Coordinates of N, CA and C in Angstrom, one line a residue:
I205 N -20.0 -1.1 3.2 CA -18.9 -1.9 3.9 C -19.1 -3.4 4.0
T206 N -20.4 -3.7 3.9 CA -20.7 -5.0 4.0 C -20.0 -5.9 2.9
F207 N -20.5 -5.1 1.7 CA -19.9 -6.0 0.5 C -18.4 -5.8 0.3
L208 N -18.1 -4.7 0.8 CA -16.6 -4.8 0.5 C -15.8 -5.6 1.5
S209 N -16.5 -6.1 2.7 CA -15.7 -6.6 3.8 C -16.0 -8.2 3.1
S210 N -17.2 -8.5 2.7 CA -17.1 -9.9 2.2 C -16.4 -10.3 1.0
L211 N -16.5 -9.2 0.2 CA -15.2 -9.1 -1.1 C -13.9 -9.5 -0.7
F212 N -13.3 -8.8 0.4 CA -12.0 -9.3 0.9 C -12.0 -10.4 1.7
E213 N -13.0 -10.6 2.4 CA -12.8 -12.2 3.0 C -12.6 -13.2 1.9
E214 N -13.5 -13.0 0.8 CA -13.3 -14.0 -0.2 C -12.0 -14.1 -0.8
A215 N -11.5 -12.8 -1.1 CA -10.1 -12.8 -1.5 C -9.3 -13.5 -0.4
K216 N -9.0 -13.4 0.7 CA -8.2 -13.6 1.6 C -8.5 -15.1 1.7
K217 N -9.7 -15.9 1.5 CA -9.6 -17.1 1.4 C -9.0 -18.0 0.0
R218 N -8.8 -16.9 -0.7 CA -7.9 -17.3 -1.9 C -6.5 -17.0 -2.0
E219 N -5.9 -16.3 -0.5 CA -4.6 -16.1 -0.4 C -4.4 -14.7 -1.4
I220 N -5.6 -14.0 -1.8 CA -5.1 -12.5 -2.7 C -4.9 -11.6 -1.5
H221 N -3.8 -10.8 -1.6 CA -3.4 -9.3 -1.1 C -4.6 -8.6 -1.3
T222 N -5.1 -7.8 -0.3 CA -6.3 -6.9 -0.2 C -5.6 -5.6 0.0
C223 N -6.3 -4.6 -0.6 CA -5.8 -3.2 -0.6 C -6.9 -2.3 -0.8
L224 N -7.2 -1.5 0.2 CA -8.3 -0.3 0.2 C -7.5 0.9 -0.3
D225 N -8.0 1.6 -1.4 CA -7.7 3.1 -1.9 C -9.1 3.7 -1.5
T226 N -8.8 4.7 -0.6 CA -9.9 5.5 -0.1 C -9.8 6.8 0.1
S227 N -10.5 7.6 0.3 CA -10.5 9.2 1.1 C -10.9 9.0 2.3
G228 N -11.6 8.0 2.8 CA -11.5 8.0 4.2 C -13.0 8.5 4.7
G229 N -13.6 9.1 4.0 CA -14.7 10.0 4.2 C -15.9 9.6 4.5
V230 N -16.0 8.2 4.4 CA -17.1 7.4 4.9 C -17.3 6.9 6.3
Y231 N -16.2 6.8 6.8 CA -15.7 6.4 8.2 C -16.6 7.1 9.1
K232 N -17.3 6.5 9.8 CA -17.9 6.8 11.2 C -17.8 6.1 12.5
K233 N -17.6 6.9 13.5 CA -17.0 5.8 14.9 C -17.9 5.3 15.2
E234 N -19.5 5.8 14.8 CA -20.5 4.9 15.3 C -20.5 3.3 14.8
R235 N -20.2 3.3 13.6 CA -19.7 2.0 12.6 C -18.5 1.3 12.8
R236 N -18.1 1.7 13.9 CA -16.9 1.2 13.9 C -16.8 -0.7 13.9
E237 N -17.7 -1.4 14.4 CA -17.9 -2.7 14.4 C -17.9 -3.4 12.9
E238 N -18.9 -2.5 12.1 CA -18.8 -2.9 10.7 C -17.2 -2.9 10.2
F239 N -16.6 -1.6 10.4 CA -15.4 -1.4 10.0 C -14.4 -2.5 10.7
E240 N -14.5 -3.1 11.7 CA -13.7 -3.7 12.3 C -13.7 -5.1 11.3
R241 N -14.8 -5.6 10.8 CA -14.6 -6.7 10.1 C -13.8 -6.4 8.7
L242 N -14.1 -5.2 8.4 CA -13.2 -4.8 7.1 C -11.6 -5.0 7.2
F243 N -11.5 -4.2 8.6 CA -9.7 -4.2 9.0 C -9.5 -5.5 9.1
Q244 N -10.0 -6.6 9.7 CA -9.7 -8.0 9.9 C -9.3 -8.7 8.3
V245 N -9.7 -8.2 7.3 CA -9.4 -8.8 5.9 C -8.6 -7.7 4.9
T246 N -8.0 -6.6 5.7 CA -7.5 -5.7 4.8 C -5.8 -5.7 5.2
D247 N -5.0 -5.7 4.0 CA -3.6 -5.9 4.2 C -3.0 -4.6 3.9
L248 N -3.7 -3.7 3.3 CA -3.0 -2.3 3.2 C -4.0 -1.3 2.8
V249 N -3.9 0.1 3.3 CA -4.6 0.9 3.0 C -3.9 2.2 2.4
L250 N -4.3 2.6 0.9 CA -3.8 3.9 0.6 C -5.1 4.9 0.7
L251 N -4.4 5.8 1.6 CA -5.3 6.9 2.4 C -5.4 8.3 1.7
D252 N -6.0 8.9 0.7 CA -5.8 10.2 0.6 C -6.3 11.2 1.8
I253 N -5.1 12.0 1.9 CA -5.4 13.1 2.5 C -5.3 14.6 1.7
K254 N -6.7 15.0 1.6 CA -6.9 16.1 0.6 C -6.1 17.5 0.8
H255 N -5.9 17.6 2.3 CA -5.5 19.1 2.5 C -5.0 18.9 4.4
S256 N -4.1 20.0 4.5 CA -3.6 19.4 6.1 C -4.3 19.9 7.1
D257 N -5.3 21.1 6.8 CA -6.5 21.5 7.5 C -7.8 21.5 7.4
A258 N -8.6 21.5 8.5 CA -10.0 21.1 8.5 C -10.7 22.1 7.4
K259 N -10.5 23.5 7.5 CA -10.7 24.5 6.7 C -10.6 24.0 4.8
G260 N -9.2 24.0 4.8 CA -8.7 23.9 3.5 C -9.2 22.5 2.8
H261 N -9.5 21.5 3.7 CA -10.2 20.0 3.2 C -11.5 20.4 2.7
K262 N -12.3 21.0 3.7 CA -13.7 21.6 3.5 C -13.9 22.2 2.3
E263 N -13.0 23.3 2.0 CA -13.2 24.1 0.6 C -12.7 23.3 -0.4
L264 N -11.7 22.3 -0.5 CA -11.5 21.4 -1.6 C -12.5 20.5 -1.8
T265 N -13.0 20.1 -0.8 CA -13.8 18.4 -1.2 C -15.2 18.8 -0.6
A266 N -15.6 19.8 0.0 CA -17.0 20.1 0.6 C -17.2 19.0 1.6
L267 N -16.5 18.4 2.0 CA -16.6 17.4 3.0 C -15.7 17.8 4.3
E268 N -16.2 17.2 5.4 CA -15.5 17.2 6.7 C -14.0 16.5 6.8
Q269 N -13.4 16.9 7.4 CA -12.0 16.4 7.7 C -12.0 15.1 8.5
M270 N -12.6 15.5 9.8 CA -12.5 14.7 10.8 C -12.8 13.0 10.6
P271 N -13.9 12.6 9.8 CA -13.8 11.4 9.5 C -12.6 10.7 9.0
V272 N -12.0 11.2 8.0 CA -10.8 10.9 7.3 C -9.4 11.0 8.6
L273 N -9.6 11.6 9.6 CA -8.6 11.7 10.4 C -8.7 10.5 11.5
E274 N -10.2 10.3 11.8 CA -10.5 9.1 12.7 C -10.6 8.2 11.9
F275 N -10.7 7.6 10.8 CA -10.3 6.6 10.0 C -8.7 6.2 10.0
A276 N -8.2 7.2 10.1 CA -6.5 7.0 10.1 C -6.5 6.7 11.5
G277 N -6.7 7.0 12.3 CA -6.6 6.6 13.6 C -7.1 5.1 14.0
A278 N -8.3 4.6 13.4 CA -8.6 3.4 13.5 C -7.9 2.4 12.9
L279 N -7.4 2.8 11.7 CA -6.4 1.7 11.3 C -5.0 1.9 11.5
E280 N -4.8 2.9 12.4 CA -3.5 2.8 13.2 C -3.8 1.6 14.6
M281 N -5.0 1.9 15.0 CA -5.4 0.8 16.1 C -5.3 -0.2 15.6
A282 N -5.8 -0.6 14.5 CA -5.8 -2.0 13.8 C -4.7 -2.6 13.3
Q283 N -3.4 -1.6 13.3 CA -2.3 -2.0 13.1 C -2.1 -2.3 11.5
I284 N -2.8 -1.7 10.6 CA -3.0 -1.8 8.9 C -2.1 -1.0 8.7
P285 N -1.2 -1.3 7.5 CA 0.2 -0.6 7.3 C -0.8 0.5 5.8
L286 N -0.2 1.6 6.3 CA -0.9 3.0 5.5 C 0.0 3.4 4.8
I287 N -0.6 3.9 3.5 CA 0.7 4.8 2.6 C -0.5 5.8 2.5
I288 N 0.1 7.2 2.7 CA -0.6 8.2 2.6 C -0.5 8.9 1.3
R289 N -1.7 9.2 0.4 CA -1.2 9.8 -1.0 C -1.9 11.4 -0.6
H290 N -1.4 12.4 -1.2 CA -1.6 13.8 -1.2 C -1.3 14.1 -2.8
V291 N -2.6 14.7 -3.1 CA -2.5 15.3 -4.3 C -1.9 16.4 -4.8
I292 N -1.2 17.3 -5.4 CA -0.4 18.2 -5.6 C -1.2 19.1 -6.4
V293 N -2.3 20.1 -5.8 CA -2.9 20.8 -6.5 C -2.3 22.5 -6.8
P294 N -2.0 22.9 -8.0 CA -1.3 24.2 -8.2 C -2.2 25.3 -7.3
G295 N -1.6 25.9 -6.5 CA -2.2 27.3 -5.9 C -3.2 26.6 -4.7
I296 N -3.2 25.3 -4.4 CA -4.1 25.2 -3.1 C -3.4 23.9 -2.3
T297 N -2.7 22.6 -2.8 CA -2.1 22.0 -2.0 C -0.5 21.8 -1.9
D298 N -0.1 22.9 -2.6 CA 1.6 22.8 -3.3 C 2.5 23.6 -2.6
S299 N 1.7 24.5 -1.3 CA 2.7 25.4 -0.8 C 3.8 24.7 0.2
E300 N 4.8 25.1 0.3 CA 5.8 24.5 1.4 C 4.9 24.2 2.8
E301 N 4.1 25.3 3.2 CA 3.7 25.4 4.3 C 2.6 24.4 4.5
E302 N 1.8 24.2 3.4 CA 0.7 23.0 3.4 C 1.5 21.5 3.4
L303 N 2.2 21.4 2.4 CA 3.1 20.0 2.3 C 3.6 19.8 3.6
K304 N 4.6 20.7 4.6 CA 5.2 20.2 5.6 C 4.3 20.0 6.6
N305 N 3.1 20.6 6.6 CA 1.9 20.6 7.6 C 1.2 19.1 7.4
T306 N 1.0 18.6 6.1 CA 0.8 17.2 5.8 C 1.4 16.1 6.4
G307 N 2.9 16.3 6.3 CA 3.6 15.5 6.9 C 3.4 15.6 8.5
R308 N 3.4 16.8 9.2 CA 3.1 16.8 10.5 C 1.8 16.2 10.9
L309 N 0.7 16.2 10.1 CA -0.4 15.6 10.5 C -0.4 14.1 10.4
I310 N 0.5 13.6 9.4 CA 0.4 12.1 9.5 C 1.6 11.6 10.0
G311 N 2.5 12.3 10.4 CA 4.1 11.9 11.0 C 4.0 11.1 12.1
K312 N 2.8 11.0 13.3 CA 2.9 10.3 14.1 C 2.3 9.2 14.0
L313 N 1.8 8.5 12.6 CA 0.8 7.5 12.8 C 2.2 6.2 12.9
S314 N 1.8 5.4 13.6 CA 2.9 4.5 13.7 C 2.6 3.3 12.8
N315 N 1.6 3.4 12.1 CA 1.3 2.0 10.5 C 1.8 2.8 9.3
L316 N 2.2 4.3 9.5 CA 2.7 4.9 8.0 C 3.9 4.0 7.5
I317 N 3.7 3.6 6.5 CA 4.8 2.9 5.8 C 5.1 3.6 4.4
G318 N 4.3 4.7 4.2 CA 4.9 5.4 2.7 C 4.1 6.6 2.5
V319 N 4.6 7.4 1.5 CA 4.2 8.6 1.4 C 4.1 8.8 -0.4
E320 N 2.8 9.3 -0.8 CA 3.2 9.4 -2.4 C 2.6 10.7 -2.6
A321 N 3.1 11.6 -3.3 CA 2.7 13.0 -3.6 C 2.4 12.7 -5.4
L322 N 1.2 12.9 -5.5 CA 0.6 12.4 -6.7 C 0.3 13.7 -7.6
P323 N 0.8 14.0 -8.7 CA 0.6 15.3 -9.7 C -0.8 15.2 -10.0
Y324 N -1.5 16.6 -9.4 CA -3.0 16.8 -10.2 C -2.9 16.9 -11.8
H325 N -4.0 16.2 -12.3 CA -4.3 16.3 -13.7 C -5.7 16.7 -14.0
T326 N -6.2 16.8 -15.0 CA -7.3 17.5 -15.6 C -7.9 16.5 -16.2
M327 N -8.1 15.3 -15.9 CA -8.7 13.9 -16.8 C -10.1 14.3 -16.1
G328 N -10.7 14.7 -15.1 CA -11.6 14.8 -14.8 C -12.6 15.8 -15.1
I329 N -12.0 16.6 -16.1 CA -13.0 17.7 -16.5 C -14.0 17.1 -17.4
D330 N -14.0 16.1 -18.6 CA -14.7 15.6 -19.2 C -15.8 15.0 -18.7
K331 N -15.5 14.3 -17.4 CA -16.5 13.5 -16.6 C -17.4 14.9 -16.2
Y332 N -17.3 15.4 -15.7 CA -17.9 16.7 -15.1 C -18.7 16.8 -16.5
K333 N -18.5 17.3 -17.4 CA -19.0 17.8 -18.2 C -20.2 16.9 -19.1
N334 N -20.0 15.7 -19.1 CA -20.7 14.7 -19.4 C -21.8 14.6 -18.6
L335 N -21.5 14.9 -16.9 CA -22.8 14.9 -16.1 C -23.4 16.2 -16.0
G336 N -23.1 17.3 -16.7 CA -23.4 18.6 -17.1 C -23.4 19.1 -15.6
R337 N -22.2 19.1 -15.0 CA -22.0 19.6 -13.9 C -20.8 20.9 -14.2
E338 N -20.4 21.7 -13.3 CA -19.4 22.7 -13.2 C -18.3 22.0 -12.8
Y339 N -17.2 22.0 -13.3 CA -15.7 21.3 -12.7 C -15.3 22.4 -11.6
P340 N -15.1 22.0 -10.5 CA -14.7 23.2 -9.4 C -13.2 23.5 -9.5
L341 N -12.3 23.1 -10.3 CA -10.8 23.5 -10.4 C -10.7 23.8 -11.6
E342 N -11.7 24.4 -12.3 CA -11.6 24.7 -13.7 C -10.4 25.8 -13.5
G343 N -9.5 25.6 -15.0 CA -8.6 26.7 -15.1 C -7.2 26.1 -14.1
V344 N -7.3 25.4 -13.4 CA -6.2 25.0 -12.8 C -5.1 23.9 -13.5
A345 N -4.2 24.1 -13.6 CA -3.3 23.5 -14.5 C -2.6 22.1 -14.0
D346 N -2.4 21.0 -14.8 CA -1.5 20.0 -14.4 C -0.5 20.2 -13.5
T347 N -0.1 19.2 -12.7 CA 1.2 19.4 -11.9 C 2.1 18.8 -12.8
K348 N 3.4 19.3 -12.8 CA 4.4 18.5 -13.7 C 4.9 17.4 -12.5
P349 N 5.3 16.3 -13.1 CA 5.9 15.0 -12.0 C 7.2 15.4 -11.3
E350 N 7.8 16.3 -12.0 CA 8.9 16.6 -10.9 C 8.6 17.2 -9.7
K351 N 7.8 18.3 -9.8 CA 6.8 19.3 -8.7 C 6.6 18.2 -7.7
A352 N 5.7 17.1 -8.1 CA 5.4 16.1 -7.0 C 6.4 15.6 -6.4
K353 N 7.3 15.2 -7.1 CA 8.5 14.4 -6.3 C 9.0 15.5 -5.3
K354 N 9.3 17.0 -5.7 CA 9.8 17.9 -4.8 C 8.7 18.2 -3.5
A355 N 7.8 18.2 -3.9 CA 6.6 18.2 -2.7 C 6.6 16.7 -1.7
E356 N 6.9 15.8 -2.5 CA 7.0 14.5 -1.7 C 8.1 14.7 -0.7
K357 N 9.2 15.3 -1.0 CA 10.3 15.8 0.1 C 10.0 16.3 1.0
M358 N 9.3 17.6 0.7 CA 8.5 18.4 1.9 C 7.9 17.8 2.8
I359 N 6.9 17.0 2.4 CA 6.0 16.2 3.1 C 6.7 15.2 4.3
L360 N 7.9 14.6 3.7 CA 8.7 13.6 4.4 C 9.1 14.6 5.6
E361 N 9.7 15.9 5.2 CA 10.3 16.8 5.9 C 9.4 16.9 7.3
G362 N 8.3 17.2 6.9 CA 7.0 17.3 8.0 C 7.1 16.3 9.1
I363 N 7.0 15.5 8.1 CA 7.2 13.9 8.9 C 8.2 13.7 10.0
R364 N 9.4 13.9 9.6 CA 10.5 14.3 10.3 C 10.4 15.0 11.7
E365 N 10.0 16.4 11.1 CA 9.8 17.2 12.4 C 8.8 16.7 13.2
S366 N 7.9 16.3 13.1 CA 6.8 15.5 13.9 C 7.3 14.5 14.5
R367 N 8.1 13.6 14.2 CA 8.8 12.6 14.9 C 9.7 13.1 16.1
R368 N 10.3 14.2 15.6 CA 11.3 14.6 16.1 C 10.9 15.1 17.9
N369 N 9.5 15.8 17.5 CA 8.7 16.6 18.6 C 8.1 15.5 19.5
F370 N 8.0 14.2 19.1 CA 7.4 12.9 19.6 C 7.6 12.8 21.0

């Protein structure tokens, strides 16, 4: 966090727009002051939401979801514009229920300015092989871009539902 804060501070001195692309998994409330320094020089955040529920998130990433949600809340409090990104993984994050729940999960964030449904791709397979590791999504096919566009519409529908009920 310290390095990134310093980098963004230097960028801001040069009037360079700063954007953080993250899964938010390293956020810890106990380190909020460190993050506050970063927030002061961050113009935009692209935040990955891997799954709409804690169990699915843990199964997909082997990490807890709570830090990601706490990070999103901290960004909202800091009023940093936020774009949520959600990878459409066939059989895992592509069901109508999952997509609408993702929208409901993020829909009440007042700093939310955009949503991107990204097609899953298999470009990471070779990286895993080169590291001698088993690829956790072996056998999962790429998502077609048109399916990602349809998924984005379902996420937006979930956002609208959450805002009607707010």
